[in-house]
XYZ file of C-alpha atoms in Angstrom:
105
model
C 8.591 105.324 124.919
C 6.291 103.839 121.734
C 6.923 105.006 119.191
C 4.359 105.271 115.858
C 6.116 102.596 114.342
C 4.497 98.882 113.144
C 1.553 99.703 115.276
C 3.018 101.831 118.214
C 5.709 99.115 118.909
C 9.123 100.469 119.251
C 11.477 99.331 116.317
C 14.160 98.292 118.743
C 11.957 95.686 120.598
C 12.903 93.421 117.884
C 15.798 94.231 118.089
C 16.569 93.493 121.677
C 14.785 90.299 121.564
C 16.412 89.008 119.106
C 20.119 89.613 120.818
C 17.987 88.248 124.062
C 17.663 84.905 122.308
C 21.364 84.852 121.193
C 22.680 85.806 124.561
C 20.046 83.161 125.998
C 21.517 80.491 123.323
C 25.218 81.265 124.513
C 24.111 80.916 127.915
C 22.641 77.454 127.226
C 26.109 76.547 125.675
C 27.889 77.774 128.522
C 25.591 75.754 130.630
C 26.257 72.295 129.121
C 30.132 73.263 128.536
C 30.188 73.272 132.838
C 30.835 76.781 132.789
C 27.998 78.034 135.229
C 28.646 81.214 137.031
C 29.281 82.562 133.326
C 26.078 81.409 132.128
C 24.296 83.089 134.907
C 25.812 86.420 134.132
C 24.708 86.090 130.283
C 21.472 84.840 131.394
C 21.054 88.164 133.317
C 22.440 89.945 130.136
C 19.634 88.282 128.368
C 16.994 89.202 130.828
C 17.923 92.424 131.051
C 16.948 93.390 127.102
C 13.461 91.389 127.353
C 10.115 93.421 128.261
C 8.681 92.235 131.906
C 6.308 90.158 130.427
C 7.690 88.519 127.659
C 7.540 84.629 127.306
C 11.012 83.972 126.781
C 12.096 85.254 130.297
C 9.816 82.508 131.771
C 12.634 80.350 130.458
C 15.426 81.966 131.322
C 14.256 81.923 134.765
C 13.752 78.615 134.860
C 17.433 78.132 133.197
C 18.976 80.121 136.217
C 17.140 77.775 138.325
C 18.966 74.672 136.830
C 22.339 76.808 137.086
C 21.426 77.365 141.167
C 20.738 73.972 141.767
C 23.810 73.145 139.779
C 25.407 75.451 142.533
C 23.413 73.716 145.197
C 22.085 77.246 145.785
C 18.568 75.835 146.473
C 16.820 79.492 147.680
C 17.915 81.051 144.662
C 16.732 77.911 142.642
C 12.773 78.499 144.815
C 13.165 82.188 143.909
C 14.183 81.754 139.975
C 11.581 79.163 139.215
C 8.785 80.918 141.066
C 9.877 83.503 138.895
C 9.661 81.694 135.622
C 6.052 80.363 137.322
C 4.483 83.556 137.502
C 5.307 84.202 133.871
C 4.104 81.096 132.836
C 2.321 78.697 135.121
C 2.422 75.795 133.210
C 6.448 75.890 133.251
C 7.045 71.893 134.066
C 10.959 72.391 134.664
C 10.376 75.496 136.956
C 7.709 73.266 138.885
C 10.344 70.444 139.131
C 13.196 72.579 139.775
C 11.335 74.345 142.547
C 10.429 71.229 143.819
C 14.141 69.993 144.234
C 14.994 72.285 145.735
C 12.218 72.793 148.343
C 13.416 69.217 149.188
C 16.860 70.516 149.656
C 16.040 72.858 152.054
């Protein structure tokens, strides 16, 4: 529910964005440290806190697409980066990931 606050936004948006972009951050981290599955989970975490149609989960999709194709998981990869394409469909790394895997499969 809105609430009357800074133009009917609700005070805690900020809020949960903000942790969003941590959680995103330590998922990056996780990423490039080899740990995968883990970075998944805290990418969901992430997602999870963001409103449907904020930017940021565009990237996060697109993230969990690298992680899948990581995994060789090359459906998921099609499903995250058409994901991260219908937030934003000028996403180069979803189109490429997506296009991987489609060659994968």
């Amino acid at each position: 529910m809105k609430s009357a606050h800074r133009g009917g936004e609700d005070p805690d948006d900020e809020v949960f964005t903000q942790r969003a972009v941590e959680l995103k951050d330590e998922a990056n981290a996780l990423y490039g440290a080899g740990s995968i599955k883990r970075a998944l989970e805290v990418y969901e975490q992430a997602l999870n806190l963001l409103p449907e149609r904020d930017q940021t989960r565009a990237m996060i999709h697109s993230n969990r697409a690298a992680c899948f194709s990581k995994m060789q998981c090359y459906a998921d990869v099609v499903a995250e980066a058409s994901r991260a394409l219908a937030l934003d469909g000028k996403s180069y790394k979803a189109y490429w990931h997506r296009a991987q895997a489609y060659m994968q499969l």
